[in-house]
Amino acid sequence: VPPHAAAFLGSELGELGELAPARGPVALADVELPDAAPLPPLGEVPLRTDREARVAHAAGRSYPDLVRLRTGRIAGAPDGVAYPRSAEEVAAIVRACAADGVAVVPFGGGTSVVGGVEPLRGPHAAVLALDLRDLDRLLDVDARSQLAWLEPGLRGPAAEALLGSRGLTLGHLPQSFEYATIGGFAATRSAGQASTGYGRFDELARGLRGVAPAGELDVPPRPPNAAGPDLREVLLGSEGTLAVLTAVAVRVRPKPAARRFEAFSLPDWPDGLEAFRRLAQDGVAPDVARLSDLEETRISLAQAGDGTAVRALRGYRMLRGHATGCLAILGWDGDPDEIARRRSVARRVLHAHGGLGLGAAPARAWEHGRFEAPYLRDALMARGVLAETLETATTWSGLEALHGAVTAALRTALGARAIVMCHVSHLYPTGASLYFTFLRRAPEGEELALWRAAKTAACEAIAAQGATITHHHAVGTDHAPWMAAEKGEAGLALLRAAKRELDPDGILNPGKLLPTS
Amino acid sequence: VPPHAAAFLGSELGELGELAPARGPVALADVELPDAAPLPPLGEVPLRTDREARVAHAAGRSYPDLVRLRTGRIAGAPDGVAYPRSAEEVAAIVRACAADGVAVVPFGGGTSVVGGVEPLRGPHAAVLALDLRDLDRLLDVDARSQLAWLEPGLRGPAAEALLGSRGLTLGHLPQSFEYATIGGFAATRSAGQASTGYGRFDELARGLRGVAPAGELDVPPRPPNAAGPDLREVLLGSEGTLAVLTAVAVRVRPKPAARRFEAFSLPDWPDGLEAFRRLAQDGVAPDVARLSDLEETRISLAQAGDGTAVRALRGYRMLRGHATGCLAILGWDGDPDEIARRRSVARRVLHAHGGLGLGAAPARAWEHGRFEAPYLRDALMARGVLAETLETATTWSGLEALHGAVTAALRTALGARAIVMCHVSHLYPTGASLYFTFLRRAPEGEELALWRAAKTAACEAIAAQGATITHHHAVGTDHAPWMAAEKGEAGLALLRAAKRELDPDGILNPGKLLPTS
């Protein structure tokens, strides 16, 4: 946390006037760890049952996870961690655990922020973390069809490097990019920062292979067709509860020749939403499209400090009547001529809605820090600040009301000295996503209660608006209580029937996705 | 059948040298109809049990359906036809039939060409056709979100008229457009002639409501999200076997200001496929994109007769070295400036692959006759010719082999004096569809055996190539035997589990979608 940002946040979040000094997490040896229960024999599959491996697979990266890891009071740990090296070894593990009634938690990058990798054992005697890191190969490339089969343990950068050596890109850049894996992207219907252009991961993932206790699933990357319900869309987002994914066929593209970013200021939130709606519905949306509300714009610019460039930007906005306003960041990938054409169309739309071009610098600053927020969150936690995000999506006609309702719910739950801010980051013809960030000082020991109150208030407001409980963070344990509102009773029954069929003993990722009651 | 076309087909299909004179179907009174079994009381819901209603709901529009209707030897008939006027009446019918163990066949336009509306009763004592024609309202328009809720019984033209009065269009134009319904489009994952641009119906249908024996399903038209498996994608393509759809939220667009068509000649099939691949993968595909193979091009031009325009076109192609070649038809909708830009980009791609512009006339001729093929098929049947179509799709790298394998399979099954021709009509980044038409003289009484042999040979070839068994005709009864190849054993088990959950007694559209064995 840079000093000017710390000072600014202290003044916003208040009471003590300044932030507490950095405080580190407890040592590995001091983490409270239950004794490991016995696991079935896994033959040749590498297995670890040591403290380090178990603690490293005890949690994801949700705020409660981080609080527990930091204090050493973890909720539980897997009894062991298996590291299969092939789809066959994954199948052998699933078979062995099904036979012995041992829970299996598929583990990719461990970046879930919704409790998706909690080592819950459900009714079972033991729980095994199935770490897919060694399934990290590029299996096949069909360049003519722009398809590549990837193994699930490949992290974002490694997948891009393998594809990049063939002149290809996947273009999937979630904030978790550095650690998250191909299997995790598919299991959670991930969306990345350029998904408005490249498509969500559930669009990019054209084929899947997976292993369930009841058998193996194989969805070839055929074009869209009329051969009944789409099973790809059942496995995508199943979060390891229906099958362990062993390969994903992704759509790839030629690496773009150029990339361009540009920032704009929109007079107000409704203007910005209307401009973005036009971009999406006219089919001229940039690949990256991000619109901050008034508060996020204010906070971002204040946190940017007081350097010459920032002061110049502030002065320019003031001069042009944008003392307040909403910051928009647009990005284009591709051939330079095509970027120029698309940019010109987008500029016309933004200008028509009162947009003021701010040049590339603010957008490049965003691009530079695009994967940093999770690290900043850790740094803030170490100084006694709860920093959390949540996201949703709804139709264009519902966006303003949803924004207002969730902002109000969070403000009520967090009290006066809190920051609640939001941006739109994914555009669709019929609607868009909202991504909320909230910060508040959290006295030691009160973190989890505060988080729970804020999260519950926001989720209730989202459900009351008929919006989706999660646009791209997925369900995990945290959103499971709202799945009945999301899917309806008959919808939930359908998901439970799929689970019973593929995983009759419920060993796959217990307690995730579906409400436990 | 115009005289010059009849003469040409006679010379191609042969033996007798000319076609048999027109022969009409048997009279309604002469259709063999089993006695009607008793149906449960349906309260106020209009119900017909007369001969005309039962025969009209005894079949769809597959070739075997037409042969049976024409000869009066129908395979079966519903015991009655209910005409619900509201979603509540649909729910009441489903409840009553579930309670009494009576099969229910949802019936829209009756245009299924794969046996999707056959009045099969399965293990039940009676079967009711549930005709949705009176659910024909536009329920709601959210213009800002480009969404409209439509009732399932609305036919294509009526839906377009209702939307058109608000300046909107759905843009969904399958060959069955004049009769097929919104519910049928959704239940079968329909694709239309402009789906390359507007999207398949499974993309256009953003929300669904339906009634199953186990309860009511409601999928609101939320933007894509990460809240678990997508139930919309389970109901789409479920062909009335999981629920009766009672409302569909579709994506709508402003009516285009202009429409433009243009024809091209490509030197050969591989050139044409490569040009179309570039259009799709570069994101510059027109809204309508259709490429005929050498044979379809030859037949189409020959059937077009010998008028001045056709002779001029033939002369021009000859002169430019396109004595043979593949006809491509491209179409664009939208703002005239944008059409001009997109057309210019597409022309460059086609020229780079040896394409020769043929102007608008051949394309307009296609547009003019775009819904006529089913009528022509009836006319040919009346003159003793089997005329049938089937369709599939695969990756770009698999298209040539698939085309070769299916063509060879059909030629082998049909013998020497047959026409087997094909076109690509739907482009995706990773692949495309193939649509085959085949014609052969069918001696009276041998029609069904001939059809069965050809259809089976083509389906086996498609499955052996790993292609989809159906791109847009859906599964019905005809493709059900290949669903194990399409979905895999675990995939089929998953579909059966969904069916058991929503329709435990199996009353909804028995014998469709899933193999009966």
Short mmCIF file of N, CA, C and O in Angstrom, two decimals, chain A residues 187 189 212 229-243 468-470 474-476 479-506 508-509 512-517, chain B residues 214 216-219 222 225-235 242 493-503:
data_model
loop_
_atom_site.label_atom_id
_atom_site.label_comp_id
_atom_site.label_asym_id
_atom_site.label_seq_id
_atom_site.Cartn_x
_atom_site.Cartn_y
_atom_site.Cartn_z
N ALA A 187 -14.57 -24.95 -14.84
CA ALA A 187 -15.44 -25.41 -13.75
C ALA A 187 -16.23 -24.28 -13.14
O ALA A 187 -17.26 -24.51 -12.50
N ARG A 189 -16.99 -21.19 -14.97
CA ARG A 189 -17.50 -20.23 -15.96
C ARG A 189 -16.84 -18.87 -15.77
O ARG A 189 -17.52 -17.82 -15.68
N ALA A 212 -16.27 -38.85 -13.78
CA ALA A 212 -17.22 -38.88 -12.67
C ALA A 212 -17.20 -40.28 -12.07
O ALA A 212 -16.78 -41.22 -12.74
N PRO A 229 -30.25 -31.30 -25.43
CA PRO A 229 -29.65 -30.41 -24.43
C PRO A 229 -28.12 -30.42 -24.55
O PRO A 229 -27.52 -31.42 -24.94
N ASP A 230 -27.50 -29.29 -24.24
CA ASP A 230 -26.06 -29.14 -24.41
C ASP A 230 -25.34 -29.54 -23.12
O ASP A 230 -25.34 -28.81 -22.15
N LEU A 231 -24.70 -30.71 -23.12
CA LEU A 231 -24.05 -31.21 -21.90
C LEU A 231 -22.81 -30.40 -21.54
O LEU A 231 -22.42 -30.37 -20.37
N ARG A 232 -22.20 -29.77 -22.54
CA ARG A 232 -21.10 -28.85 -22.26
C ARG A 232 -21.53 -27.79 -21.24
O ARG A 232 -20.80 -27.47 -20.30
N GLU A 233 -22.76 -27.30 -21.42
CA GLU A 233 -23.27 -26.24 -20.55
C GLU A 233 -23.69 -26.77 -19.18
O GLU A 233 -24.03 -26.00 -18.30
N VAL A 234 -23.73 -28.09 -19.03
CA VAL A 234 -24.00 -28.68 -17.72
C VAL A 234 -22.68 -28.86 -16.96
O VAL A 234 -22.61 -28.59 -15.75
N LEU A 235 -21.63 -29.28 -17.67
CA LEU A 235 -20.33 -29.45 -17.01
C LEU A 235 -19.68 -28.10 -16.70
O LEU A 235 -19.05 -27.94 -15.66
N LEU A 236 -19.83 -27.14 -17.62
CA LEU A 236 -19.30 -25.80 -17.35
C LEU A 236 -20.03 -25.22 -16.15
O LEU A 236 -21.26 -25.23 -16.12
N GLY A 237 -19.28 -24.77 -15.17
CA GLY A 237 -19.92 -24.23 -13.97
C GLY A 237 -20.31 -25.29 -12.97
O GLY A 237 -20.94 -24.98 -11.96
N SER A 238 -19.94 -26.55 -13.19
CA SER A 238 -20.34 -27.58 -12.22
C SER A 238 -19.38 -27.63 -11.04
O SER A 238 -19.62 -28.36 -10.07
N GLU A 239 -18.29 -26.86 -11.09
CA GLU A 239 -17.43 -26.63 -9.92
C GLU A 239 -16.94 -27.91 -9.26
O GLU A 239 -16.85 -27.99 -8.03
N GLY A 240 -16.63 -28.90 -10.07
CA GLY A 240 -16.08 -30.13 -9.51
C GLY A 240 -17.08 -30.99 -8.78
O GLY A 240 -16.71 -31.98 -8.15
N THR A 241 -18.38 -30.64 -8.88
CA THR A 241 -19.37 -31.44 -8.16
C THR A 241 -19.95 -32.56 -9.02
O THR A 241 -20.57 -33.48 -8.49
N LEU A 242 -19.77 -32.48 -10.34
CA LEU A 242 -20.30 -33.52 -11.23
C LEU A 242 -19.21 -34.40 -11.81
O LEU A 242 -19.43 -35.56 -12.11
N ALA A 243 -18.03 -33.82 -12.01
CA ALA A 243 -16.93 -34.56 -12.62
C ALA A 243 -15.64 -33.78 -12.36
O ALA A 243 -15.68 -32.58 -12.09
N THR A 468 -28.40 -12.04 -11.18
CA THR A 468 -27.69 -13.29 -10.91
C THR A 468 -26.81 -13.13 -9.66
O THR A 468 -26.21 -12.09 -9.44
N ILE A 469 -26.74 -14.19 -8.88
CA ILE A 469 -25.98 -14.16 -7.64
C ILE A 469 -24.48 -14.08 -7.91
O ILE A 469 -23.71 -13.64 -7.05
N THR A 470 -24.05 -14.45 -9.10
CA THR A 470 -22.62 -14.32 -9.43
C THR A 470 -22.39 -14.27 -10.93
O THR A 470 -22.85 -15.14 -11.66
N ALA A 474 -18.36 -17.39 -9.39
CA ALA A 474 -18.94 -18.73 -9.21
C ALA A 474 -19.64 -18.85 -7.85
O ALA A 474 -19.82 -17.85 -7.14
N VAL A 475 -20.08 -20.07 -7.52
CA VAL A 475 -20.99 -20.28 -6.40
C VAL A 475 -20.24 -20.74 -5.14
O VAL A 475 -20.37 -20.13 -4.08
N GLY A 476 -19.47 -21.82 -5.25
CA GLY A 476 -18.72 -22.32 -4.11
C GLY A 476 -19.61 -22.59 -2.92
O GLY A 476 -20.74 -23.08 -3.07
N HIS A 479 -22.09 -18.66 -2.15
CA HIS A 479 -23.33 -18.30 -2.84
C HIS A 479 -24.36 -19.42 -2.86
O HIS A 479 -25.48 -19.22 -3.36
N ALA A 480 -23.98 -20.59 -2.34
CA ALA A 480 -24.90 -21.73 -2.41
C ALA A 480 -26.27 -21.44 -1.78
O ALA A 480 -27.29 -21.89 -2.32
N PRO A 481 -26.33 -20.68 -0.67
CA PRO A 481 -27.66 -20.43 -0.09
C PRO A 481 -28.62 -19.69 -1.02
O PRO A 481 -29.83 -19.72 -0.80
N TRP A 482 -28.07 -19.00 -2.04
CA TRP A 482 -28.94 -18.26 -2.95
C TRP A 482 -29.23 -19.00 -4.24
O TRP A 482 -29.83 -18.46 -5.15
N MET A 483 -28.81 -20.24 -4.33
CA MET A 483 -29.03 -20.99 -5.57
C MET A 483 -30.51 -21.33 -5.79
O MET A 483 -30.94 -21.52 -6.93
N ALA A 484 -31.28 -21.43 -4.72
CA ALA A 484 -32.71 -21.68 -4.92
C ALA A 484 -33.36 -20.47 -5.57
O ALA A 484 -34.19 -20.60 -6.48
N ALA A 485 -32.95 -19.27 -5.15
CA ALA A 485 -33.47 -18.06 -5.79
C ALA A 485 -33.00 -17.98 -7.24
O ALA A 485 -33.73 -17.52 -8.12
N GLU A 486 -31.78 -18.42 -7.49
CA GLU A 486 -31.21 -18.33 -8.84
C GLU A 486 -31.88 -19.30 -9.80
O GLU A 486 -32.18 -18.95 -10.93
N LYS A 487 -32.08 -20.53 -9.37
CA LYS A 487 -32.50 -21.59 -10.30
C LYS A 487 -33.95 -22.01 -10.13
O LYS A 487 -34.47 -22.73 -10.99
N GLY A 488 -34.59 -21.63 -9.05
CA GLY A 488 -35.94 -22.11 -8.77
C GLY A 488 -35.91 -23.51 -8.20
O GLY A 488 -34.90 -24.22 -8.30
N GLU A 489 -37.02 -23.94 -7.62
CA GLU A 489 -37.05 -25.25 -6.96
C GLU A 489 -36.87 -26.39 -7.96
O GLU A 489 -36.09 -27.32 -7.73
N ALA A 490 -37.59 -26.31 -9.10
CA ALA A 490 -37.47 -27.38 -10.09
C ALA A 490 -36.08 -27.39 -10.71
O ALA A 490 -35.52 -28.45 -11.02
N GLY A 491 -35.50 -26.20 -10.87
CA GLY A 491 -34.14 -26.12 -11.40
C GLY A 491 -33.13 -26.77 -10.47
O GLY A 491 -32.25 -27.52 -10.89
N LEU A 492 -33.27 -26.49 -9.18
CA LEU A 492 -32.38 -27.11 -8.19
C LEU A 492 -32.55 -28.62 -8.19
O LEU A 492 -31.57 -29.38 -8.11
N ALA A 493 -33.80 -29.06 -8.31
CA ALA A 493 -34.06 -30.50 -8.33
C ALA A 493 -33.35 -31.14 -9.53
O ALA A 493 -32.80 -32.25 -9.43
N LEU A 494 -33.34 -30.44 -10.64
CA LEU A 494 -32.68 -30.93 -11.85
C LEU A 494 -31.17 -31.06 -11.61
O LEU A 494 -30.54 -32.06 -11.99
N LEU A 495 -30.58 -30.05 -10.97
CA LEU A 495 -29.14 -30.11 -10.68
C LEU A 495 -28.83 -31.25 -9.72
O LEU A 495 -27.83 -31.96 -9.87
N ARG A 496 -29.71 -31.45 -8.73
CA ARG A 496 -29.50 -32.54 -7.77
C ARG A 496 -29.61 -33.89 -8.46
O ARG A 496 -28.88 -34.83 -8.14
N ALA A 497 -30.51 -33.98 -9.44
CA ALA A 497 -30.67 -35.24 -10.16
C ALA A 497 -29.41 -35.54 -10.98
O ALA A 497 -28.95 -36.69 -11.05
N ALA A 498 -28.83 -34.49 -11.58
CA ALA A 498 -27.58 -34.68 -12.34
C ALA A 498 -26.47 -35.16 -11.40
O ALA A 498 -25.71 -36.08 -11.71
N LYS A 499 -26.41 -34.55 -10.23
CA LYS A 499 -25.41 -34.93 -9.23
C LYS A 499 -25.60 -36.40 -8.81
O LYS A 499 -24.63 -37.17 -8.76
N ARG A 500 -26.84 -36.78 -8.49
CA ARG A 500 -27.10 -38.17 -8.08
C ARG A 500 -26.68 -39.17 -9.17
O ARG A 500 -26.16 -40.24 -8.87
N GLU A 501 -26.91 -38.79 -10.44
CA GLU A 501 -26.61 -39.70 -11.52
C GLU A 501 -25.09 -39.89 -11.68
O GLU A 501 -24.60 -41.01 -11.81
N LEU A 502 -24.35 -38.78 -11.68
CA LEU A 502 -22.92 -38.87 -11.97
C LEU A 502 -22.10 -39.18 -10.74
O LEU A 502 -21.00 -39.74 -10.84
N ASP A 503 -22.60 -38.83 -9.58
CA ASP A 503 -21.83 -38.96 -8.34
C ASP A 503 -22.77 -39.43 -7.24
O ASP A 503 -23.09 -38.70 -6.30
N PRO A 504 -23.23 -40.69 -7.35
CA PRO A 504 -24.32 -41.16 -6.47
C PRO A 504 -23.98 -41.08 -4.98
O PRO A 504 -24.87 -40.88 -4.16
N ASP A 505 -22.70 -41.21 -4.61
CA ASP A 505 -22.36 -41.15 -3.19
C ASP A 505 -21.94 -39.75 -2.74
O ASP A 505 -21.55 -39.56 -1.58
N GLY A 506 -21.98 -38.81 -3.67
CA GLY A 506 -21.70 -37.43 -3.28
C GLY A 506 -20.27 -37.20 -2.81
O GLY A 506 -20.04 -36.40 -1.90
N LEU A 508 -17.83 -35.95 -4.77
CA LEU A 508 -17.16 -34.86 -5.48
C LEU A 508 -17.50 -33.49 -4.89
O LEU A 508 -18.63 -33.03 -4.95
N ASN A 509 -16.50 -32.84 -4.36
CA ASN A 509 -16.59 -31.47 -3.84
C ASN A 509 -17.85 -31.21 -3.02
O ASN A 509 -18.66 -30.32 -3.36
N LYS A 512 -20.45 -27.72 -2.11
CA LYS A 512 -20.29 -26.63 -3.06
C LYS A 512 -21.46 -26.60 -4.03
O LYS A 512 -22.08 -27.62 -4.28
N LEU A 513 -21.70 -25.45 -4.57
CA LEU A 513 -22.67 -25.22 -5.65
C LEU A 513 -24.12 -25.35 -5.19
O LEU A 513 -24.90 -24.44 -5.38
N LEU A 514 -24.47 -26.50 -4.61
CA LEU A 514 -25.86 -26.72 -4.20
C LEU A 514 -26.03 -26.42 -2.72
O LEU A 514 -25.15 -26.74 -1.92
N PRO A 515 -27.15 -25.83 -2.34
CA PRO A 515 -27.37 -25.60 -0.91
C PRO A 515 -27.43 -26.95 -0.18
O PRO A 515 -27.96 -27.92 -0.71
N THR A 516 -26.85 -27.00 1.01
CA THR A 516 -26.74 -28.28 1.70
C THR A 516 -28.04 -28.70 2.37
O THR A 516 -28.25 -29.88 2.62
N SER A 517 -28.90 -27.71 2.65
CA SER A 517 -30.13 -28.06 3.37
C SER A 517 -31.04 -28.91 2.50
O SER A 517 -31.07 -28.76 1.30
N ALA B 214 -43.15 -32.52 -12.71
CA ALA B 214 -42.58 -32.32 -11.38
C ALA B 214 -42.64 -30.88 -10.91
O ALA B 214 -42.29 -30.59 -9.77
N GLU B 216 -42.78 -26.32 -12.13
CA GLU B 216 -42.62 -25.31 -13.17
C GLU B 216 -41.19 -24.81 -13.20
O GLU B 216 -40.56 -24.62 -12.16
N LEU B 217 -40.68 -24.61 -14.39
CA LEU B 217 -39.31 -24.12 -14.57
C LEU B 217 -39.36 -22.68 -15.04
O LEU B 217 -40.19 -22.32 -15.87
N ASP B 218 -38.46 -21.88 -14.51
CA ASP B 218 -38.43 -20.47 -14.86
C ASP B 218 -36.97 -20.06 -14.99
O ASP B 218 -36.23 -20.05 -14.01
N VAL B 219 -36.53 -19.78 -16.19
CA VAL B 219 -35.16 -19.32 -16.43
C VAL B 219 -35.25 -17.88 -16.91
O VAL B 219 -35.56 -17.63 -18.07
N ARG B 222 -31.41 -13.54 -17.74
CA ARG B 222 -30.24 -12.85 -17.16
C ARG B 222 -29.07 -12.93 -18.13
O ARG B 222 -28.99 -13.87 -18.92
N ASN B 225 -23.68 -15.88 -16.85
CA ASN B 225 -23.19 -15.74 -15.48
C ASN B 225 -22.49 -17.01 -15.05
O ASN B 225 -22.35 -17.96 -15.83
N ALA B 226 -22.04 -17.02 -13.79
CA ALA B 226 -21.24 -18.14 -13.28
C ALA B 226 -22.00 -18.93 -12.21
O ALA B 226 -21.38 -19.63 -11.42
N ALA B 227 -23.33 -18.80 -12.22
CA ALA B 227 -24.11 -19.47 -11.18
C ALA B 227 -24.43 -20.90 -11.56
O ALA B 227 -25.59 -21.30 -11.66
N GLY B 228 -23.40 -21.69 -11.79
CA GLY B 228 -23.59 -23.12 -12.01
C GLY B 228 -24.00 -23.47 -13.43
O GLY B 228 -24.03 -22.61 -14.31
N PRO B 229 -24.30 -24.75 -13.66
CA PRO B 229 -24.73 -25.21 -14.98
C PRO B 229 -25.88 -24.37 -15.51
O PRO B 229 -26.71 -23.87 -14.74
N ASP B 230 -25.94 -24.21 -16.83
CA ASP B 230 -26.94 -23.34 -17.44
C ASP B 230 -28.18 -24.16 -17.79
O ASP B 230 -28.19 -24.91 -18.76
N LEU B 231 -29.25 -23.97 -17.03
CA LEU B 231 -30.47 -24.77 -17.23
C LEU B 231 -31.19 -24.39 -18.52
O LEU B 231 -31.92 -25.20 -19.09
N ARG B 232 -30.97 -23.15 -18.97
CA ARG B 232 -31.52 -22.75 -20.27
C ARG B 232 -31.05 -23.72 -21.35
O ARG B 232 -31.81 -24.14 -22.22
N GLU B 233 -29.77 -24.12 -21.26
CA GLU B 233 -29.17 -25.00 -22.27
C GLU B 233 -29.62 -26.45 -22.10
O GLU B 233 -29.30 -27.30 -22.92
N VAL B 234 -30.30 -26.75 -20.99
CA VAL B 234 -30.88 -28.08 -20.81
C VAL B 234 -32.29 -28.12 -21.41
O VAL B 234 -32.67 -29.08 -22.07
N LEU B 235 -33.04 -27.03 -21.20
CA LEU B 235 -34.40 -26.99 -21.76
C LEU B 235 -34.38 -26.78 -23.27
O LEU B 235 -35.20 -27.36 -24.00
N LEU B 242 -38.85 -32.83 -21.55
CA LEU B 242 -38.61 -32.45 -20.15
C LEU B 242 -39.68 -31.51 -19.63
O LEU B 242 -39.96 -31.49 -18.43
N ALA B 493 -26.92 -41.05 -19.86
CA ALA B 493 -27.42 -41.32 -18.50
C ALA B 493 -27.82 -40.01 -17.82
O ALA B 493 -28.83 -39.95 -17.10
N LEU B 494 -27.05 -38.96 -18.08
CA LEU B 494 -27.35 -37.64 -17.50
C LEU B 494 -28.69 -37.13 -18.04
O LEU B 494 -29.53 -36.62 -17.27
N LEU B 495 -28.91 -37.28 -19.34
CA LEU B 495 -30.19 -36.84 -19.92
C LEU B 495 -31.35 -37.66 -19.37
O LEU B 495 -32.42 -37.13 -19.08
N ARG B 496 -31.12 -38.96 -19.21
CA ARG B 496 -32.19 -39.80 -18.66
C ARG B 496 -32.50 -39.41 -17.21
O ARG B 496 -33.65 -39.46 -16.78
N ALA B 497 -31.47 -39.03 -16.47
CA ALA B 497 -31.68 -38.61 -15.07
C ALA B 497 -32.52 -37.33 -15.03
O ALA B 497 -33.41 -37.18 -14.19
N ALA B 498 -32.23 -36.41 -15.96
CA ALA B 498 -33.02 -35.17 -16.03
C ALA B 498 -34.48 -35.51 -16.33
O ALA B 498 -35.40 -34.96 -15.71
N LYS B 499 -34.68 -36.41 -17.27
CA LYS B 499 -36.04 -36.83 -17.64
C LYS B 499 -36.77 -37.46 -16.44
O LYS B 499 -37.92 -37.11 -16.16
N ARG B 500 -36.08 -38.36 -15.75
CA ARG B 500 -36.71 -39.01 -14.58
C ARG B 500 -37.13 -37.98 -13.53
O ARG B 500 -38.17 -38.10 -12.89
N GLU B 501 -36.28 -36.96 -13.36
CA GLU B 501 -36.56 -35.97 -12.33
C GLU B 501 -37.77 -35.11 -12.69
O GLU B 501 -38.64 -34.88 -11.85
N LEU B 502 -37.81 -34.63 -13.91
CA LEU B 502 -38.87 -33.69 -14.28
C LEU B 502 -40.15 -34.39 -14.73
O LEU B 502 -41.24 -33.83 -14.62
N ASP B 503 -40.01 -35.61 -15.23
CA ASP B 503 -41.15 -36.32 -15.82
C ASP B 503 -41.06 -37.78 -15.41
O ASP B 503 -40.81 -38.67 -16.22
#
